[in-house]
DNA sequence: GAATTAATTGAACGTTCGTTTTATTCTCGT
DNA sequence: ACGAGAATAAAACGAACGTTCAATTAATTC
């Protein structure tokens, strides 16, 4: 046999990405074989190499697109206001929403960094750093304005990101809590953590329509 | 050749554990081969099977001992007092200290859960749950006593553990901050997060001499 | 409808994997 | 001095790994 009826490169590539994210999130990059991935897609292993030159390149592509998507989402959700509390609220809400909606690719991006080559790793870390820098700037502005109580901006930024990313460990989409409820709970923890009194108007400014 | 001069089962087994923790923490369980591990120890791959029946059994042993060590450390560090703030402080200090001192095995225990079989995974998760239960009890007591402000005890417990475990991501033993300084910074963030006013006496009750 | 391009198969490559087997050498109690 | 058993080496096992390649068919173009 050879080309199958109804085959379409675009659809196959999308199916590969989707299957790869879900399989790698569940079993880990090293534990997923190209044959296993191909079987999930419904093709032979050799067909994968039409779309991605190597297994690592596939992983790198998934991670890069995840990080670029996160930065793009934040660019769309960020507020023009100068109030650090409103900006922090927008950051937390965007982060929670994005990660809850992409649990699998978040898992991949957080857990499989060590499977990247040096150059690819550097690129992903650069994206991650520029995202964290956004939060550090908010915290620094808030600390200088006196609305936040922060010992160490860098350490607090890492702690907050660690905390709010942890939502993907336990959150399942079909549970008692909605994404909005979870986001609000994490937001109030974040606000207390930064020593911010949360004013009424911030509580109702949602980053997403 | 066969048995080598100066060979000693006890020392070999200890060397295997040590090398396995460090290699798996760095490269991941799936990426480390038995031959690579044996080379690090300085023996042939077959010699490993004298001490651990399978590769997964080695991983499971490392994880189980890590979790048992964590629970034992908490048993030794816990305070008899009824004050939830002092108990929470003891919990955070013990957690930070333990994890900073065992960065590698913590990494293994947190990252390699998916490489365990169902039965082994269940055992590790049972240990983890009983540890988390300790924190939940402290938070619940504090909330009932009115010294903590907590929306959701379970969610807050996960958030705190996620946050304070994150220390191993960035902390390196030879940096500007000592373990004690890091622990105090995380403790003050935890106290603010739980809405606790930290009284003077708690600030100086160290769980470890 | 022939020529061209896109998509996929099936078989094979050399390598490495976890593990087993067998033989050999060292250590230690007696 | 010696027998027993602990500790290891060396070689081999079949299976699985990522990847390549030639062949083949479906879709597209003219």
Short mmCIF file of C-alpha atoms (C1' of nucleotides) in Angstrom, two decimals:
data_model
loop_
_atom_site.label_atom_id
_atom_site.label_comp_id
_atom_site.label_asym_id
_atom_site.label_seq_id
_atom_site.Cartn_x
_atom_site.Cartn_y
_atom_site.Cartn_z
CA UNK A 1 0.00 0.00 0.00
CA UNK A 2 0.95 3.65 -0.10
CA UNK A 3 -1.06 6.85 0.03
CA UNK A 4 -4.43 6.27 1.63
CA UNK A 5 -7.72 7.70 0.42
CA UNK A 6 -8.67 11.00 1.98
CA UNK A 7 -5.23 11.59 3.42
CA UNK A 8 -4.37 15.23 4.07
CA UNK A 9 -1.05 16.56 5.26
CA UNK A 10 -2.56 19.39 7.26
CA UNK A 11 -4.93 17.18 9.16
CA UNK A 12 -2.28 14.55 9.77
CA UNK A 13 0.14 17.08 11.20
CA UNK A 14 -2.51 18.45 13.55
CA UNK A 15 -3.36 14.93 14.64
CA UNK A 16 0.32 14.24 15.35
CA UNK A 17 0.63 17.33 17.54
CA UNK A 18 -2.51 16.51 19.45
CA UNK A 19 -1.60 12.88 20.01
CA UNK A 20 1.97 13.78 20.94
CA UNK A 21 0.88 16.29 23.59
CA UNK A 22 -1.56 13.88 25.15
CA UNK A 23 0.78 10.88 25.08
CA UNK A 24 3.86 12.75 26.32
CA UNK A 25 1.84 14.42 29.07
CA UNK A 26 0.63 11.02 30.24
CA UNK A 27 3.70 8.82 29.83
CA UNK A 28 6.63 11.20 29.40
CA UNK A 29 8.70 12.01 26.34
CA UNK A 30 11.25 9.22 26.72
CA UNK A 31 8.59 6.63 27.40
CA UNK A 32 6.60 7.40 24.24
CA UNK A 33 7.97 5.74 21.11
CA UNK A 34 7.50 6.99 17.59
CA UNK A 35 5.66 3.76 16.79
CA UNK A 36 3.28 4.30 19.71
CA UNK A 37 2.64 7.86 18.60
CA UNK A 38 2.07 6.73 15.02
CA UNK A 39 -0.39 4.08 16.18
CA UNK A 40 -2.36 6.72 18.11
CA UNK A 41 -2.51 8.88 14.98
CA UNK A 42 -3.38 5.91 12.81
CA UNK A 43 -0.36 5.92 10.51
CA UNK A 44 2.98 4.12 10.24
CA UNK A 45 5.97 5.47 12.13
CA UNK A 46 7.73 6.50 8.94
CA UNK A 47 4.92 8.91 8.10
CA UNK A 48 5.77 11.06 11.14
CA UNK A 49 9.08 12.01 9.57
CA UNK A 50 7.28 13.81 6.78
CA UNK A 51 6.23 16.45 9.34
CA UNK A 52 8.99 16.48 11.96
CA UNK A 53 12.64 15.71 11.17
CA UNK A 54 13.36 14.11 14.56
CA UNK A 55 11.57 13.14 17.73
CA UNK A 56 13.25 15.94 19.65
CA UNK A 57 12.25 18.48 17.03
CA UNK A 58 8.64 17.45 17.56
CA UNK A 59 9.00 18.00 21.31
CA UNK A 60 10.70 21.33 20.79
CA UNK A 61 7.97 22.52 18.44
CA UNK A 62 5.27 21.63 20.95
CA UNK A 63 7.07 23.46 23.73
CA UNK A 64 7.89 26.54 21.71
CA UNK A 65 4.31 26.92 20.54
CA UNK A 66 3.07 26.49 24.09
CA UNK A 67 5.33 29.24 25.41
CA UNK A 68 4.57 31.54 22.51
CA UNK A 69 0.87 30.96 23.11
CA UNK A 70 1.27 31.84 26.78
CA UNK A 71 3.06 35.08 25.96
CA UNK A 72 0.47 35.94 23.31
CA UNK A 73 -2.37 35.29 25.75
CA UNK A 74 -0.75 37.59 28.30
CA UNK A 75 -0.25 40.26 25.67
CA UNK A 76 -3.95 40.13 24.93
CA UNK A 77 -5.01 40.04 28.58
CA UNK A 78 -2.70 42.65 30.11
CA UNK A 79 -4.25 45.84 31.37
CA UNK A 80 -3.18 49.35 30.48
CA UNK A 81 -3.81 50.55 34.03
CA UNK A 82 -0.94 51.50 36.33
CA UNK A 83 -2.49 49.89 39.41
CA UNK A 84 -0.22 46.96 40.32
CA UNK A 85 -3.05 45.13 42.06
CA UNK A 86 -5.23 45.17 38.95
CA UNK A 87 -2.27 44.12 36.82
CA UNK A 88 -1.43 41.28 39.21
CA UNK A 89 -5.05 40.16 39.15
CA UNK A 90 -5.01 40.12 35.36
CA UNK A 91 -1.78 38.14 35.38
CA UNK A 92 -3.07 35.49 37.76
CA UNK A 93 -6.42 35.15 35.99
CA UNK A 94 -4.77 34.82 32.60
CA UNK A 95 -2.24 32.31 33.90
CA UNK A 96 -4.83 30.10 35.57
CA UNK A 97 -7.18 30.20 32.61
CA UNK A 98 -4.45 29.44 30.07
CA UNK A 99 -2.98 26.56 32.05
CA UNK A 100 -6.29 24.98 32.94
CA UNK A 101 -7.30 25.05 29.29
CA UNK A 102 -4.00 23.50 28.21
CA UNK A 103 -3.19 21.12 31.00
CA UNK A 104 -1.45 18.63 28.74
CA UNK A 105 0.87 20.97 26.91
CA UNK A 106 1.66 22.73 30.20
CA UNK A 107 2.67 19.38 31.63
CA UNK A 108 4.91 18.76 28.65
CA UNK A 109 6.51 22.19 28.83
CA UNK A 110 7.17 21.89 32.56
CA UNK A 111 8.38 18.30 32.73
CA UNK A 112 10.36 17.63 29.57
CA UNK A 113 12.91 20.42 29.56
CA UNK A 114 15.73 17.99 30.21
CA UNK A 115 15.03 16.13 27.00
CA UNK A 116 15.97 19.17 24.92
CA UNK A 117 19.38 19.79 23.44
CA UNK A 118 21.32 22.78 24.73
CA UNK A 119 20.28 25.13 21.95
CA UNK A 120 16.63 24.20 22.07
CA UNK A 121 16.63 24.41 25.85
CA UNK A 122 18.11 27.89 25.71
CA UNK A 123 15.33 29.07 23.41
CA UNK A 124 12.58 27.72 25.65
CA UNK A 125 14.17 29.17 28.78
CA UNK A 126 14.42 32.54 27.08
CA UNK A 127 10.68 32.55 26.49
CA UNK A 128 10.03 31.43 30.03
CA UNK A 129 12.26 34.15 31.45
CA UNK A 130 10.54 36.88 29.50
CA UNK A 131 7.21 35.67 30.87
CA UNK A 132 8.46 35.67 34.45
CA UNK A 133 9.89 39.12 33.92
CA UNK A 134 6.35 40.42 33.44
CA UNK A 135 5.36 39.24 36.89
CA UNK A 136 8.55 40.58 38.47
CA UNK A 137 7.84 44.01 37.01
CA UNK A 138 4.34 44.03 38.47
CA UNK A 139 5.64 43.01 41.88
CA UNK A 140 8.41 45.59 41.77
CA UNK A 141 5.99 48.38 40.82
CA UNK A 142 3.63 47.32 43.58
CA UNK A 143 6.39 47.17 46.15
CA UNK A 144 7.63 50.63 45.18
CA UNK A 145 4.10 52.03 45.28
CA UNK A 146 3.68 50.56 48.74
CA UNK A 147 0.67 48.40 47.88
CA UNK A 148 2.59 45.12 48.15
CA UNK A 149 4.68 43.79 51.03
CA UNK A 150 7.51 41.82 49.44
CA UNK A 151 10.82 40.66 50.88
CA UNK A 152 12.44 39.48 47.66
CA UNK A 153 10.86 40.21 44.27
CA UNK A 154 12.57 37.38 42.36
CA UNK A 155 11.86 34.79 45.01
CA UNK A 156 8.25 35.90 45.37
CA UNK A 157 7.72 35.76 41.61
CA UNK A 158 8.96 32.18 41.47
CA UNK A 159 6.85 31.23 44.46
CA UNK A 160 3.70 32.70 42.93
CA UNK A 161 4.24 31.09 39.56
CA UNK A 162 4.96 27.75 41.21
CA UNK A 163 1.80 28.07 43.26
CA UNK A 164 -0.58 29.08 40.48
CA UNK A 165 0.87 26.62 37.98
CA UNK A 166 0.18 23.89 40.51
CA UNK A 167 -3.46 24.12 39.60
CA UNK A 168 -2.92 21.66 36.76
CA UNK A 169 -1.84 18.97 39.21
CA UNK A 170 -5.29 18.51 40.66
CA UNK A 171 -7.77 20.43 38.51
CA UNK A 172 -9.98 18.38 36.22
CA UNK A 173 -12.34 20.21 33.85
CA UNK A 174 -15.47 18.34 34.89
CA UNK A 175 -15.39 19.02 38.60
CA UNK A 176 -17.36 21.05 41.07
CA UNK A 177 -15.25 24.16 40.56
CA UNK A 178 -15.33 26.26 37.40
CA UNK A 179 -12.22 27.85 35.96
CA UNK A 180 -13.41 31.23 37.20
CA UNK A 181 -13.96 30.01 40.74
CA UNK A 182 -10.53 28.41 40.85
CA UNK A 183 -8.94 31.55 39.43
CA UNK A 184 -10.60 33.70 42.09
CA UNK A 185 -9.44 31.41 44.89
CA UNK A 186 -5.84 31.47 43.66
CA UNK A 187 -6.12 35.21 43.14
CA UNK A 188 -7.13 35.84 46.73
CA UNK A 189 -4.25 33.66 47.93
CA UNK A 190 -1.88 35.58 45.69
CA UNK A 191 -3.16 38.91 46.96
CA UNK A 192 -2.77 37.88 50.59
CA UNK A 193 0.70 36.50 49.79
CA UNK A 194 1.78 39.85 48.40
CA UNK A 195 0.24 41.66 51.35
CA UNK A 196 -2.24 43.49 49.10
CA UNK A 197 -5.59 44.66 50.27
CA UNK A 198 -7.86 43.84 47.36
CA UNK A 199 -10.11 46.81 46.53
CA UNK A 200 -13.64 46.21 45.28
CA UNK A 201 -13.06 47.38 41.76
CA UNK A 202 -10.21 44.91 41.17
CA UNK A 203 -12.42 42.03 42.19
CA UNK A 204 -14.63 42.56 39.19
CA UNK A 205 -12.18 43.46 36.47
CA UNK A 206 -11.92 40.26 34.49
CA UNK A 207 -9.06 39.96 32.07
CA UNK A 208 -11.15 37.98 29.64
CA UNK A 209 -14.56 38.97 28.30
CA UNK B 1 37.59 -11.60 35.52
CA UNK B 2 35.09 -11.91 38.30
CA UNK B 3 35.07 -10.60 41.83
CA UNK B 4 37.36 -7.60 42.15
CA UNK B 5 39.75 -6.76 44.94
CA UNK B 6 38.16 -4.84 47.76
CA UNK B 7 34.60 -5.32 46.58
CA UNK B 8 31.96 -5.03 49.30
CA UNK B 9 28.24 -5.53 48.83
CA UNK B 10 27.22 -2.89 51.34
CA UNK B 11 29.35 -0.22 49.83
CA UNK B 12 28.32 -1.14 46.30
CA UNK B 13 24.63 -0.90 47.15
CA UNK B 14 25.08 2.52 48.74
CA UNK B 15 27.02 3.67 45.70
CA UNK B 16 24.23 2.44 43.42
CA UNK B 17 21.59 4.40 45.32
CA UNK B 18 23.65 7.53 45.34
CA UNK B 19 24.54 7.34 41.65
CA UNK B 20 20.96 6.47 40.69
CA UNK B 21 19.49 9.46 42.53
CA UNK B 22 21.95 11.86 40.97
CA UNK B 23 21.67 10.45 37.44
CA UNK B 24 17.88 10.14 37.45
CA UNK B 25 17.50 13.65 38.90
CA UNK B 26 19.65 15.03 36.10
CA UNK B 27 18.54 13.02 33.07
CA UNK B 28 15.27 11.38 34.08
CA UNK B 29 14.50 7.76 34.84
CA UNK B 30 13.79 6.65 31.29
CA UNK B 31 16.88 8.37 29.92
CA UNK B 32 19.27 6.65 32.33
CA UNK B 33 20.29 3.15 31.28
CA UNK B 34 21.42 0.40 33.59
CA UNK B 35 24.77 0.40 31.77
CA UNK B 36 25.18 4.13 32.35
CA UNK B 37 24.34 3.71 36.02
CA UNK B 38 26.76 0.80 36.33
CA UNK B 39 29.52 2.83 34.71
CA UNK B 40 28.94 5.64 37.21
CA UNK B 41 29.22 3.16 40.07
CA UNK B 42 32.23 1.48 38.50
CA UNK B 43 30.80 -2.00 37.97
CA UNK B 44 29.25 -4.00 35.16
CA UNK B 45 25.52 -3.70 34.51
CA UNK B 46 24.88 -7.27 35.61
CA UNK B 47 26.20 -6.49 39.08
CA UNK B 48 23.30 -4.11 39.69
CA UNK B 49 20.88 -7.01 39.61
CA UNK B 50 22.44 -8.47 42.71
CA UNK B 51 20.96 -5.54 44.68
CA UNK B 52 17.78 -4.61 42.82
CA UNK B 53 15.68 -7.14 40.91
CA UNK B 54 14.56 -4.66 38.25
CA UNK B 55 15.16 -1.08 37.20
CA UNK B 56 11.71 -0.05 38.34
CA UNK B 57 12.24 -1.67 41.73
CA UNK B 58 15.32 0.50 42.15
CA UNK B 59 13.30 3.61 41.36
CA UNK B 60 10.52 2.54 43.69
CA UNK B 61 12.97 1.93 46.54
CA UNK B 62 14.49 5.37 46.12
CA UNK B 63 11.09 7.02 46.15
CA UNK B 64 9.73 5.05 49.08
CA UNK B 65 12.75 5.82 51.21
CA UNK B 66 12.53 9.48 50.30
CA UNK B 67 8.90 9.71 51.37
CA UNK B 68 9.50 7.70 54.53
CA UNK B 69 12.39 10.00 55.34
CA UNK B 70 10.19 13.03 54.87
CA UNK B 71 7.52 11.65 57.18
CA UNK B 72 10.15 10.69 59.75
CA UNK B 73 11.68 14.15 59.63
CA UNK B 74 8.28 15.70 60.22
CA UNK B 75 7.61 13.33 63.11
CA UNK B 76 10.82 14.53 64.71
CA UNK B 77 10.20 18.21 63.98
CA UNK B 78 6.52 18.54 64.85
CA UNK B 79 5.62 20.57 67.89
CA UNK B 80 3.42 19.49 70.75
CA UNK B 81 1.87 22.94 71.01
CA UNK B 82 -1.72 23.57 70.01
CA UNK B 83 -0.98 26.92 68.34
CA UNK B 84 -1.64 26.42 64.61
CA UNK B 85 0.75 29.22 63.69
CA UNK B 86 3.66 27.60 65.50
CA UNK B 87 2.77 24.23 64.01
CA UNK B 88 2.56 25.72 60.52
CA UNK B 89 5.92 27.39 61.02
CA UNK B 90 7.45 24.09 62.09
CA UNK B 91 5.94 22.38 59.05
CA UNK B 92 7.29 24.93 56.59
CA UNK B 93 10.75 25.02 58.15
CA UNK B 94 11.01 21.25 58.21
CA UNK B 95 9.79 20.98 54.62
CA UNK B 96 12.21 23.56 53.27
CA UNK B 97 15.15 22.16 55.17
CA UNK B 98 14.44 18.57 54.14
CA UNK B 99 13.95 19.40 50.49
CA UNK B 100 16.92 21.69 50.19
CA UNK B 101 19.14 19.03 51.73
CA UNK B 102 17.81 16.36 49.37
CA UNK B 103 17.26 18.23 46.15
CA UNK B 104 18.06 15.24 43.97
CA UNK B 105 15.84 12.67 45.60
CA UNK B 106 13.05 15.25 45.81
CA UNK B 107 13.37 15.79 42.09
CA UNK B 108 13.15 12.05 41.52
CA UNK B 109 10.12 11.63 43.78
CA UNK B 110 8.27 14.53 42.16
CA UNK B 111 9.06 13.86 38.52
CA UNK B 112 9.15 10.10 38.07
CA UNK B 113 5.80 9.04 39.47
CA UNK B 114 4.56 8.05 36.04
CA UNK B 115 7.32 5.48 35.63
CA UNK B 116 5.90 3.40 38.48
CA UNK B 117 3.55 0.47 38.06
CA UNK B 118 0.07 0.83 39.48
CA UNK B 119 0.80 -0.91 42.75
CA UNK B 120 4.03 0.93 43.41
CA UNK B 121 2.43 4.24 42.47
CA UNK B 122 -0.40 3.59 44.92
CA UNK B 123 2.07 3.03 47.74
CA UNK B 124 3.97 6.24 47.06
CA UNK B 125 0.78 8.26 46.75
CA UNK B 126 -0.42 6.87 50.05
CA UNK B 127 2.71 8.20 51.75
CA UNK B 128 2.34 11.53 50.01
CA UNK B 129 -1.30 11.82 51.04
CA UNK B 130 -0.55 11.14 54.67
CA UNK B 131 2.06 13.90 54.59
CA UNK B 132 -0.34 16.38 53.03
CA UNK B 133 -2.94 15.42 55.59
CA UNK B 134 -0.65 16.82 58.30
CA UNK B 135 -0.71 20.23 56.67
CA UNK B 136 -4.45 20.11 56.08
CA UNK B 137 -5.03 19.40 59.75
CA UNK B 138 -2.94 22.40 60.78
CA UNK B 139 -4.81 24.64 58.36
CA UNK B 140 -8.17 23.33 59.51
CA UNK B 141 -7.32 23.88 63.18
CA UNK B 142 -6.09 27.37 62.42
CA UNK B 143 -9.18 28.23 60.42
CA UNK B 144 -11.46 26.99 63.20
CA UNK B 145 -9.47 28.89 65.82
CA UNK B 146 -9.82 32.01 63.71
CA UNK B 147 -6.09 32.63 63.32
CA UNK B 148 -6.05 31.69 59.61
CA UNK B 149 -8.15 33.10 56.76
CA UNK B 150 -8.71 30.20 54.37
CA UNK B 151 -11.27 29.75 51.60
CA UNK B 152 -10.63 26.08 50.88
CA UNK B 153 -8.39 23.96 53.12
CA UNK B 154 -7.53 21.31 50.54
CA UNK B 155 -6.78 23.79 47.81
CA UNK B 156 -4.69 25.95 50.14
CA UNK B 157 -2.69 22.94 51.33
CA UNK B 158 -1.82 22.00 47.77
CA UNK B 159 -0.93 25.60 46.92
CA UNK B 160 1.39 25.91 49.92
CA UNK B 161 3.14 22.61 49.28
CA UNK B 162 3.55 23.48 45.63
CA UNK B 163 5.01 26.85 46.58
CA UNK B 164 7.45 25.66 49.23
CA UNK B 165 8.57 22.63 47.23
CA UNK B 166 9.42 25.00 44.39
CA UNK B 167 12.48 26.02 46.33
CA UNK B 168 14.43 23.15 44.81
CA UNK B 169 13.95 24.57 41.33
CA UNK B 170 16.23 27.52 41.93
CA UNK B 171 18.06 26.98 45.21
CA UNK B 172 21.70 25.95 45.00
CA UNK B 173 23.58 25.22 48.22
CA UNK B 174 26.49 27.54 47.54
CA UNK B 175 24.59 30.76 47.02
CA UNK B 176 24.09 33.98 48.87
CA UNK B 177 21.13 32.70 50.88
CA UNK B 178 21.44 30.11 53.64
CA UNK B 179 18.85 27.41 54.18
CA UNK B 180 17.59 29.28 57.24
CA UNK B 181 17.16 32.55 55.38
CA UNK B 182 15.28 30.86 52.56
CA UNK B 183 13.08 29.03 55.05
CA UNK B 184 12.20 32.29 56.83
CA UNK B 185 11.31 34.01 53.55
CA UNK B 186 9.03 31.16 52.52
CA UNK B 187 7.59 31.07 56.00
CA UNK B 188 6.61 34.72 55.93
CA UNK B 189 4.99 34.22 52.52
CA UNK B 190 3.11 31.22 53.87
CA UNK B 191 1.94 33.15 56.91
CA UNK B 192 0.67 36.03 54.81
CA UNK B 193 -0.97 33.55 52.43
CA UNK B 194 -2.92 32.01 55.30
CA UNK B 195 -3.82 35.43 56.63
CA UNK B 196 -1.93 34.83 59.88
CA UNK B 197 -0.42 37.57 61.93
CA UNK B 198 2.90 36.13 62.98
CA UNK B 199 3.50 36.68 66.71
CA UNK B 200 7.01 37.33 67.96
CA UNK B 201 7.41 34.03 69.75
CA UNK B 202 6.72 31.98 66.63
CA UNK B 203 9.42 33.81 64.76
CA UNK B 204 12.09 32.31 66.98
CA UNK B 205 10.83 28.82 67.57
CA UNK B 206 13.03 26.77 65.31
CA UNK B 207 12.02 23.22 64.64
CA UNK B 208 15.63 22.12 64.40
CA UNK B 209 18.29 22.77 66.98
"C1'" DG C 1 -5.91 11.39 -19.45
"C1'" DA C 2 -1.06 11.83 -18.83
"C1'" DA C 3 2.34 13.94 -15.86
"C1'" DT C 4 3.39 15.55 -11.49
"C1'" DT C 5 3.22 16.03 -6.73
"C1'" DA C 6 1.72 14.67 -2.01
"C1'" DA C 7 1.11 11.16 1.35
"C1'" DT C 8 1.91 6.93 3.08
"C1'" DT C 9 3.43 2.05 3.49
"C1'" DG C 10 6.41 -1.89 4.64
"C1'" DA C 11 10.73 -3.46 5.26
"C1'" DA C 12 15.06 -2.81 6.88
"C1'" DC C 13 19.22 -0.45 9.24
"C1'" DG C 14 22.39 -0.41 13.12
"C1'" DT C 15 22.10 0.55 18.01
"C1'" DT C 16 20.69 0.23 22.51
"C1'" DC C 17 17.66 -1.42 25.89
"C1'" DG C 18 16.66 -4.35 30.40
"C1'" DT C 19 17.76 -8.65 31.79
"C1'" DT C 20 19.75 -13.55 32.20
"C1'" DT C 21 23.27 -16.97 32.31
"C1'" DT C 22 27.55 -18.82 33.33
"C1'" DA C 23 32.00 -18.77 34.95
"C1'" DT C 24 35.50 -16.86 37.83
"C1'" DT C 25 37.64 -14.63 41.75
"C1'" DC C 26 37.66 -12.79 46.21
"C1'" DT C 27 36.52 -12.89 51.33
"C1'" DC C 28 35.70 -15.05 55.52
"C1'" DG C 29 34.61 -18.46 59.12
"C1'" DT C 30 36.45 -22.52 60.70
"C1'" DA D 1 44.34 -24.59 54.66
"C1'" DC D 2 39.97 -24.88 52.84
"C1'" DG D 3 35.19 -24.96 51.66
"C1'" DA D 4 31.13 -21.91 51.19
"C1'" DG D 5 29.07 -18.26 49.52
"C1'" DA D 6 29.25 -13.40 48.25
"C1'" DA D 7 30.52 -10.31 44.45
"C1'" DT D 8 31.56 -9.48 40.05
"C1'" DA D 9 32.85 -9.95 34.90
"C1'" DA D 10 31.89 -11.21 30.29
"C1'" DA D 11 28.96 -12.54 26.95
"C1'" DA D 12 24.70 -13.16 25.17
"C1'" DC D 13 19.33 -12.80 24.80
"C1'" DG D 14 15.33 -11.12 22.27
"C1'" DA D 15 12.92 -6.99 21.96
"C1'" DA D 16 12.45 -2.33 21.06
"C1'" DC D 17 14.43 1.96 19.77
"C1'" DG D 18 14.83 6.23 16.25
"C1'" DT D 19 15.43 6.63 11.65
"C1'" DT D 20 15.99 5.76 6.47
"C1'" DC D 21 14.63 4.26 1.92
"C1'" DA D 22 12.42 2.50 -2.05
"C1'" DA D 23 8.05 1.42 -3.68
"C1'" DT D 24 3.27 2.57 -4.33
"C1'" DT D 25 -0.97 4.86 -4.53
"C1'" DA D 26 -4.13 9.15 -4.13
"C1'" DA D 27 -4.80 13.69 -5.39
"C1'" DT D 28 -3.77 17.59 -8.27
"C1'" DT D 29 -2.37 20.00 -12.39
"C1'" DC D 30 -2.43 20.89 -17.15
#
